[in-house]
mmCIF file of N, CA and C in Angstrom:
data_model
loop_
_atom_site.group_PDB
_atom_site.id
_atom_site.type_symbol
_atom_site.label_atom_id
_atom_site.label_comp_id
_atom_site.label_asym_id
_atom_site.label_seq_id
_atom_site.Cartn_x
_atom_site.Cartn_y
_atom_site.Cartn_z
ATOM 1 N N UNK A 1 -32.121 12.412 18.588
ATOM 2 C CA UNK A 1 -31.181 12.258 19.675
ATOM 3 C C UNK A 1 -30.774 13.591 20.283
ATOM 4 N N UNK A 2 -31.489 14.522 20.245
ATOM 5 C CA UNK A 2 -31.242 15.979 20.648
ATOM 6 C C UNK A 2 -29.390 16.676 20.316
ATOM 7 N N UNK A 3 -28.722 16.087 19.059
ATOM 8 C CA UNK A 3 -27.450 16.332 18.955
ATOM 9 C C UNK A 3 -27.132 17.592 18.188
ATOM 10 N N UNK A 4 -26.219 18.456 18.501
ATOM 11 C CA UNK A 4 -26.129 19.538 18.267
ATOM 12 C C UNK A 4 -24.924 19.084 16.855
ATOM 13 N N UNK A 5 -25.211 19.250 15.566
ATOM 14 C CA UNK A 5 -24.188 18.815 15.005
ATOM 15 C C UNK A 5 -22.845 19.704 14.342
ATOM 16 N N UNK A 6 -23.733 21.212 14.799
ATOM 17 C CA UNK A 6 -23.020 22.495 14.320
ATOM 18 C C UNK A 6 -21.302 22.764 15.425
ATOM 19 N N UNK A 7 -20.983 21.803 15.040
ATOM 20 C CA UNK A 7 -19.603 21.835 15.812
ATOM 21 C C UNK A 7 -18.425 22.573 15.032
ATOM 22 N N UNK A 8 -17.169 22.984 15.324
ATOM 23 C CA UNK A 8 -16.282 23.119 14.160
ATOM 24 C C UNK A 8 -15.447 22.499 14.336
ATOM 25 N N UNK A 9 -14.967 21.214 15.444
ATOM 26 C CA UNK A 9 -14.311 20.301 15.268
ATOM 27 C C UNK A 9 -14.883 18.887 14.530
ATOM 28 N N UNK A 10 -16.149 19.099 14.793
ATOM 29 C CA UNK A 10 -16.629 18.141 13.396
ATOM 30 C C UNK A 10 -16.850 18.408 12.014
ATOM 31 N N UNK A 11 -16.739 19.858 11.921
ATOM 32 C CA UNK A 11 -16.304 19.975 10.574
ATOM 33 C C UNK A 11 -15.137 19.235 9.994
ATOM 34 N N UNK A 12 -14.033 19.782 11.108
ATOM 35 C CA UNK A 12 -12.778 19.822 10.549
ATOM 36 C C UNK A 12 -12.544 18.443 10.488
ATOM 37 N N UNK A 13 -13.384 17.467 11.149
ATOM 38 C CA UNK A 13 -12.481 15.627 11.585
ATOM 39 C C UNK A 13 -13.852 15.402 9.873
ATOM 40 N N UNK A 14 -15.090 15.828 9.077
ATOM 41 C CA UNK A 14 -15.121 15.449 8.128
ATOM 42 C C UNK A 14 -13.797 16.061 7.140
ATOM 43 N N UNK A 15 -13.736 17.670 7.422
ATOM 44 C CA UNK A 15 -12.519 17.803 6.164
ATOM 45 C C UNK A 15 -11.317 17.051 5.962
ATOM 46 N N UNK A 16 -11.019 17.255 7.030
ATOM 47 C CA UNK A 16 -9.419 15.759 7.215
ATOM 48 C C UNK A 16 -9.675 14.343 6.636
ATOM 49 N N UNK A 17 -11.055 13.720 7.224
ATOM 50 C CA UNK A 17 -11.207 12.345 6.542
ATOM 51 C C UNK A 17 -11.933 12.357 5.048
ATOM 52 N N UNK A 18 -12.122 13.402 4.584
ATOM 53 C CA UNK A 18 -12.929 13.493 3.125
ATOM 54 C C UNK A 18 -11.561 13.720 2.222
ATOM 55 N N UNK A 19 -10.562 14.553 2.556
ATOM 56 C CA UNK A 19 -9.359 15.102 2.261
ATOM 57 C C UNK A 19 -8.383 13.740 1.887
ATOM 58 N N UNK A 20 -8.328 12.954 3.283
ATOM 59 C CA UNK A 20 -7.431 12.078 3.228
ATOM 60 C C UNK A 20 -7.814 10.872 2.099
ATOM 61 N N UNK A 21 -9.007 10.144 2.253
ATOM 62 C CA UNK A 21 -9.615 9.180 1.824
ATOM 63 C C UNK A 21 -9.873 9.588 0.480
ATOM 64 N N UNK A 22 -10.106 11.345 -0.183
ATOM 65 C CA UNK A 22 -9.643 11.268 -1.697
ATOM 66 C C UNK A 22 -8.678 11.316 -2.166
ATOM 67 N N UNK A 23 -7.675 11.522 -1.488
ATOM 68 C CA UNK A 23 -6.144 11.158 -1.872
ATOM 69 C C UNK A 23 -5.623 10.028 -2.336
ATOM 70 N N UNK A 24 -6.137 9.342 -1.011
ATOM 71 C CA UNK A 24 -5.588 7.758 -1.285
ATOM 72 C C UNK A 24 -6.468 7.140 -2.484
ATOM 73 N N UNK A 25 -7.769 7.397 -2.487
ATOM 74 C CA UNK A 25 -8.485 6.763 -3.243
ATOM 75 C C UNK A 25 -7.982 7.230 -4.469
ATOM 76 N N UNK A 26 -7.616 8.864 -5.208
ATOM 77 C CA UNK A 26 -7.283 8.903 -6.124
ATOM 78 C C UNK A 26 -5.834 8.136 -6.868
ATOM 79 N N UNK A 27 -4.808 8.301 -5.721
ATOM 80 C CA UNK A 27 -3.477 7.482 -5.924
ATOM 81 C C UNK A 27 -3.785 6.326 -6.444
ATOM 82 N N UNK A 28 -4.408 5.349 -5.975
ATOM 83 C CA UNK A 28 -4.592 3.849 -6.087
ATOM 84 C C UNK A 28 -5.761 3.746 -7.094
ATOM 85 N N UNK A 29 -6.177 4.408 -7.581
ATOM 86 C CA UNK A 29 -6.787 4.396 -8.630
ATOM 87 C C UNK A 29 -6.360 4.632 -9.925
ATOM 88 N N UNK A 30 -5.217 5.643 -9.567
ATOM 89 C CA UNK A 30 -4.340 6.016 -10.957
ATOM 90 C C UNK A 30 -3.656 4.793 -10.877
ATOM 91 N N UNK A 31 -3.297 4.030 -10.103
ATOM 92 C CA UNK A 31 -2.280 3.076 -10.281
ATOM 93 C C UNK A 31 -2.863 2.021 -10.902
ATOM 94 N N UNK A 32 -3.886 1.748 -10.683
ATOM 95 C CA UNK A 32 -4.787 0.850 -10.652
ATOM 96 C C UNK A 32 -5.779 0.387 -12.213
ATOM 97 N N UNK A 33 -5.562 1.349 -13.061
ATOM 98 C CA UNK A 33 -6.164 1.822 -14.424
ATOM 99 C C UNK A 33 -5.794 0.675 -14.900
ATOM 100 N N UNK A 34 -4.194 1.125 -15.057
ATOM 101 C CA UNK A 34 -3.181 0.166 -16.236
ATOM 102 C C UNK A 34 -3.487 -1.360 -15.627
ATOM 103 N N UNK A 35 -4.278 -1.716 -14.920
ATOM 104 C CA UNK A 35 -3.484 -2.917 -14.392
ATOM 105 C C UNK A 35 -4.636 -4.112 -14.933
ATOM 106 N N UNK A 36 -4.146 -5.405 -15.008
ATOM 107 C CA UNK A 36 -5.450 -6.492 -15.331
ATOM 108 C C UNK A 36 -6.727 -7.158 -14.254
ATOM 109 N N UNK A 37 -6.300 -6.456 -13.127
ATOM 110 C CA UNK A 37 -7.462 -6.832 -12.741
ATOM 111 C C UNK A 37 -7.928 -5.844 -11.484
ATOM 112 N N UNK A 38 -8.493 -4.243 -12.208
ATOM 113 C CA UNK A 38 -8.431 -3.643 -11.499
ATOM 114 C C UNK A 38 -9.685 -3.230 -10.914
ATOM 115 N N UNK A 39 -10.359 -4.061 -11.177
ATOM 116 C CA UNK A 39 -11.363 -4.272 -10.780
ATOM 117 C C UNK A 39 -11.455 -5.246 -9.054
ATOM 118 N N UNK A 40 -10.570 -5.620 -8.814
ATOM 119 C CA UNK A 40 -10.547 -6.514 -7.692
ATOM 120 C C UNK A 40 -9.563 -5.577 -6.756
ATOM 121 N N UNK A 41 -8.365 -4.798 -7.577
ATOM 122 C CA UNK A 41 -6.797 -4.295 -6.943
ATOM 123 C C UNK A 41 -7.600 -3.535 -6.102
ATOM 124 N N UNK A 42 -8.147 -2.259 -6.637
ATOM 125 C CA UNK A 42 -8.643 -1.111 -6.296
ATOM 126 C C UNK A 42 -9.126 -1.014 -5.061
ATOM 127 N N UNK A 43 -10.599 -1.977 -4.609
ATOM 128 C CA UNK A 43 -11.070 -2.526 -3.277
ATOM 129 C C UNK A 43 -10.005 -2.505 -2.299
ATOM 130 N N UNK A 44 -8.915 -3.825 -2.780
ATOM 131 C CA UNK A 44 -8.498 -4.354 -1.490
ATOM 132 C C UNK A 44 -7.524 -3.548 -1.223
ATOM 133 N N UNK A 45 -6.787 -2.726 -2.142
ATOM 134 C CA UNK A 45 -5.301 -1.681 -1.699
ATOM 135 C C UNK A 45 -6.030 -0.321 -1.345
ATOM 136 N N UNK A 46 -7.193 0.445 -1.836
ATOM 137 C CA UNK A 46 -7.986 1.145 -0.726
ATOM 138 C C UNK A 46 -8.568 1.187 0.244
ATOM 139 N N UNK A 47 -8.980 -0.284 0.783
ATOM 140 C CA UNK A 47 -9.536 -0.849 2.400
ATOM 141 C C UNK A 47 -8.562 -0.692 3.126
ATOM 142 N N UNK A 48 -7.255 -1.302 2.811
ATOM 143 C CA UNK A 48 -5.960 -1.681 3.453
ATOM 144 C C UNK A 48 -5.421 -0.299 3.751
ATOM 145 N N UNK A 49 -5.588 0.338 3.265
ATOM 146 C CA UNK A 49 -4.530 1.704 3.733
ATOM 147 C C UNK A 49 -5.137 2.455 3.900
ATOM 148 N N UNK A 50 -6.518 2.877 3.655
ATOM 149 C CA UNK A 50 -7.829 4.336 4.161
ATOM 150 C C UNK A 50 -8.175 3.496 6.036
ATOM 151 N N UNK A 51 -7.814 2.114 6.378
ATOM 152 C CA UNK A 51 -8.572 1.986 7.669
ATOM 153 C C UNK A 51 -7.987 2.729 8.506
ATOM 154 N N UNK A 52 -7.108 3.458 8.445
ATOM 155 C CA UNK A 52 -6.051 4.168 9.350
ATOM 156 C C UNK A 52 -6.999 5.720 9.802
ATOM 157 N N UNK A 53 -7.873 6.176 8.538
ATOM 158 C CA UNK A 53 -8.526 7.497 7.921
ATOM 159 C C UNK A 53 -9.760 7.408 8.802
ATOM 160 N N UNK A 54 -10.125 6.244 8.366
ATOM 161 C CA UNK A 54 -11.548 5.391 9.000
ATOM 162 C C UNK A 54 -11.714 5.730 10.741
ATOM 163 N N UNK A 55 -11.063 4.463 11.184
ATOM 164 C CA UNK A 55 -10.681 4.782 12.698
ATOM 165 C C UNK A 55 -10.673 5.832 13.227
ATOM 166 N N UNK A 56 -9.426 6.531 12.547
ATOM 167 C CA UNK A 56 -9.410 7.896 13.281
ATOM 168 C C UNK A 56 -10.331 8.811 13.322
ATOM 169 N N UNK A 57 -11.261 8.991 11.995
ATOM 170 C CA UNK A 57 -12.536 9.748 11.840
ATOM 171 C C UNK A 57 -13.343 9.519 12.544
ATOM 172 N N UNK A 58 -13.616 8.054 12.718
ATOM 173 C CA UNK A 58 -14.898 7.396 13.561
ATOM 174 C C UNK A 58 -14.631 8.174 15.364
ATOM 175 N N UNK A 59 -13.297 7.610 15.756
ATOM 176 C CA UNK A 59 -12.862 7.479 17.265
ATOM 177 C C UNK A 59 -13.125 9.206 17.183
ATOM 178 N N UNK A 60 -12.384 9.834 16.836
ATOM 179 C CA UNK A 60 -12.868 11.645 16.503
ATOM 180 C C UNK A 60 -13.953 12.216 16.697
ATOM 181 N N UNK A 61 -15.055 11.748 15.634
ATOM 182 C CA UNK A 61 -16.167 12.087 15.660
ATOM 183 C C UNK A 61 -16.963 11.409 17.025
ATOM 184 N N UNK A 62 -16.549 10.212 17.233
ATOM 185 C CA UNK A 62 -17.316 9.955 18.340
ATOM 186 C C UNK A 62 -16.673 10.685 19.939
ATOM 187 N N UNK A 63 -15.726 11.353 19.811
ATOM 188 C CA UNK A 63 -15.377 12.017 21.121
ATOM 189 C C UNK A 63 -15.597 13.353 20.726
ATOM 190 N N UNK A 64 -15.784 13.955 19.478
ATOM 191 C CA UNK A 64 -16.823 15.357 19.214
ATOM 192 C C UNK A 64 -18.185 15.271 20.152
ATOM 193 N N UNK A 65 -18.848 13.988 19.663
ATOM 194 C CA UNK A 65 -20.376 14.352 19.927
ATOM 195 C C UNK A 65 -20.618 13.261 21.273
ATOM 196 N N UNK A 66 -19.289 12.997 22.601
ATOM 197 C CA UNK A 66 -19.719 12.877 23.563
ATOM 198 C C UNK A 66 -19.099 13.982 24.408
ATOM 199 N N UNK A 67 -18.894 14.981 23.878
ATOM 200 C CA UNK A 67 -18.030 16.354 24.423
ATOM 201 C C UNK A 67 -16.858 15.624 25.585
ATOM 202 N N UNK A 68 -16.359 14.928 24.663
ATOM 203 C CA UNK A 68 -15.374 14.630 25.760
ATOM 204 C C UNK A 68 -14.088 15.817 25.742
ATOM 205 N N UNK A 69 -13.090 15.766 26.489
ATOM 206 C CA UNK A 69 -12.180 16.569 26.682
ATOM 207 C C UNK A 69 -11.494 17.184 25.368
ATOM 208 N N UNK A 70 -10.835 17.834 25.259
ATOM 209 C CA UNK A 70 -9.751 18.316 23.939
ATOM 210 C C UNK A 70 -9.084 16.983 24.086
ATOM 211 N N UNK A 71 -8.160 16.388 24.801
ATOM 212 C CA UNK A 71 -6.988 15.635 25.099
ATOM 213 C C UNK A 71 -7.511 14.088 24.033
ATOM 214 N N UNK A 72 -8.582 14.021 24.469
ATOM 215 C CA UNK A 72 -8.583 12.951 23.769
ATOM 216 C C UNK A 72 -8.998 13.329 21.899
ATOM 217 N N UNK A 73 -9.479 14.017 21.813
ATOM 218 C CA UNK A 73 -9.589 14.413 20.463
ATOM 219 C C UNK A 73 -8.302 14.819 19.740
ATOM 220 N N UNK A 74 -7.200 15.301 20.214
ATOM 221 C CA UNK A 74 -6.492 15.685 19.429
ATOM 222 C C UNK A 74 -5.276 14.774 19.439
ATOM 223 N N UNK A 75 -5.027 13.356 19.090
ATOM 224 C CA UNK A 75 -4.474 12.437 18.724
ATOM 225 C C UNK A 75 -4.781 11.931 17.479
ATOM 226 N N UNK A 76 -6.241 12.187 17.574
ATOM 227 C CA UNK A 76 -7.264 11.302 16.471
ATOM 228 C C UNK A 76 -6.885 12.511 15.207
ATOM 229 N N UNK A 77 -6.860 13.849 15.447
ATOM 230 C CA UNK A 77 -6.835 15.169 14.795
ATOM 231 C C UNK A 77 -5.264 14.894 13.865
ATOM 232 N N UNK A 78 -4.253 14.823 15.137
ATOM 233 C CA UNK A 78 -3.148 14.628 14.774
ATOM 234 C C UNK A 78 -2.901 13.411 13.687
ATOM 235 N N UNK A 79 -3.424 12.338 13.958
ATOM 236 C CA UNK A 79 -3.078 11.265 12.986
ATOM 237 C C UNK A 79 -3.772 11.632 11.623
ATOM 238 N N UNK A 80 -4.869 12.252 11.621
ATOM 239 C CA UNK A 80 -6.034 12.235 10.216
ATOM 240 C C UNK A 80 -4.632 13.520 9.396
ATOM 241 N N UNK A 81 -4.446 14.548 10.479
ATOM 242 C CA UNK A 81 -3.979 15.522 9.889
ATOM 243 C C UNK A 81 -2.127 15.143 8.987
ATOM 244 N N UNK A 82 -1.930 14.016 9.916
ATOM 245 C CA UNK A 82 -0.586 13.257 9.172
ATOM 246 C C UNK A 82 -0.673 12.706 7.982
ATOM 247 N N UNK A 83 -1.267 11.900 8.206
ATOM 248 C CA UNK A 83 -2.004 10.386 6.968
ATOM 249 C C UNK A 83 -2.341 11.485 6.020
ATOM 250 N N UNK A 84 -2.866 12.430 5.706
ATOM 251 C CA UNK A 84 -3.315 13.389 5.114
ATOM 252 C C UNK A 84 -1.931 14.103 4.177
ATOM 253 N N UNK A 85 -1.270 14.650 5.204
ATOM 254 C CA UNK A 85 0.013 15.101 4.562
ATOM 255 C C UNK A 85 0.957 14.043 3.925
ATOM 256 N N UNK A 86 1.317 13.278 4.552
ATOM 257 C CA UNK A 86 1.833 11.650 3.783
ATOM 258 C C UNK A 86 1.443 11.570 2.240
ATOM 259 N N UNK A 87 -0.052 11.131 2.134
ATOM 260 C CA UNK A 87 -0.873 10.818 1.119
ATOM 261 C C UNK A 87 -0.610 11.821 -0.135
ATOM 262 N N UNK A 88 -0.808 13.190 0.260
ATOM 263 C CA UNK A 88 -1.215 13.805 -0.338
ATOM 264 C C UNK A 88 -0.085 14.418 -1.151
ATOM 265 N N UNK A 89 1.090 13.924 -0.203
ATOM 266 C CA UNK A 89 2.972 14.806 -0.579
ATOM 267 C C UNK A 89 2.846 13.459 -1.711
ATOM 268 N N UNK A 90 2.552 12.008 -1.280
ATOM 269 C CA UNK A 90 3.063 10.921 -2.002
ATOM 270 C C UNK A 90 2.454 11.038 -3.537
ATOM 271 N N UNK A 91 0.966 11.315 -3.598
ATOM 272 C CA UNK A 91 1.004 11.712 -4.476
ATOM 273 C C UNK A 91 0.798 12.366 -5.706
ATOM 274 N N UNK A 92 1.205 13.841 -4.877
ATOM 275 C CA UNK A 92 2.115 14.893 -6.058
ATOM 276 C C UNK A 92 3.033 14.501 -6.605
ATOM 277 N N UNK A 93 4.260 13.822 -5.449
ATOM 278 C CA UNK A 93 5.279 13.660 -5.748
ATOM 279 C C UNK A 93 5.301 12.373 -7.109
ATOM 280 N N UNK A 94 4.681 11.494 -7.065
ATOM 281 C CA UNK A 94 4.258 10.196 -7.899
ATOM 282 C C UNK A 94 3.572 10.249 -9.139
ATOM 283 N N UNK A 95 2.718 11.528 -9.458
ATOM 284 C CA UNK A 95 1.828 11.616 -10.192
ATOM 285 C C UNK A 95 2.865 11.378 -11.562
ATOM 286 N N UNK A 96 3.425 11.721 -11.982
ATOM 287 C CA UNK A 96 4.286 11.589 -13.478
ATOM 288 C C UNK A 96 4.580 10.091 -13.627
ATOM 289 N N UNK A 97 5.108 9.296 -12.497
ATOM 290 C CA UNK A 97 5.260 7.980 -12.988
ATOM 291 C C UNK A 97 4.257 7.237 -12.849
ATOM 292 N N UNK A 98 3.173 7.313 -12.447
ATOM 293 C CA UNK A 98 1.901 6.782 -12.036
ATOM 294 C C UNK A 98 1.442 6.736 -13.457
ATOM 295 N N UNK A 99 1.247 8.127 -13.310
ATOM 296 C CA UNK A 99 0.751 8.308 -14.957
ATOM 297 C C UNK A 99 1.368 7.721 -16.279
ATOM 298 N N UNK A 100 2.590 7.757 -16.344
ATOM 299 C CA UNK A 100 3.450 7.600 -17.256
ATOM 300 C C UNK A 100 3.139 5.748 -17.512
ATOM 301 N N UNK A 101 3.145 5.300 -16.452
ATOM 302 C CA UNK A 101 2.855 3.647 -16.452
ATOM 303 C C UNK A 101 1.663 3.110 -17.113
#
C-alpha cells in the first residue's frame, strides 16, 4: 500500500494503547485470580473497559496514516493519554487491597 509507517505519532498512539490496555489488563487480572470463575470474569471486565483504549487507538491510527490534520488526532491522543493516567493512578493506588484479597 506504499505506507510510510515511520511516523512518531504512530509510535506514540501504539505507546499510549500498549501502556493503557496493560494496565487495565493487569488490574483485572489481579482481581480476577482469587475469584471462582475467572476464567469467564477476566474476558468480559477487560472487553468492557479496554473498548474505550481500542477506539481511540484505532480512530488515531487511522487519522495518522490518512495524514489528516493535527485537530483531529489530538482528541483521540487526549483520551488514550487520560484512560492511561486513570488506569494506571487506579492501580497503584489499589495494588495492596487487590492483592491482599
Amino acid at each position: 500500500f506504499n505506507v510510510n509507517l515511520f511516523r512518531p505519532a504512530l509510535f506514540l498512539i501504539i505507546a499510549l494503547g500498549t501502556v493503557g490496555f496493560a494496565g487495565v489488563g493487569t488490574l483485572f487480572a489481579a482481581m480476577a485470580v482469587n475469584t471462582r470463575a475467572r476464567e469467564g470474569m477476566l474476558p468480559v471486565l477487560l472487553f468492557s473497559v479496554s473498548v474505550p483504549i481500542i477506539i481511540s487507538a484505532v480512530k488515531a491510527t487511522g487519522a495518522v496514516l490518512d495524514n489528516s490534520p493535527l485537530s483531529e488526532l489530538v482528541p483521540w491522543l487526549r483520551l488514550l493519554l487520560v484512560f492511561d493516567i486513570i488506569f494506571l493512578s487506579l492501580s497503584f493506588i489499589t495494588f495492596e487491597y487487590v492483592m491482599e484479597e
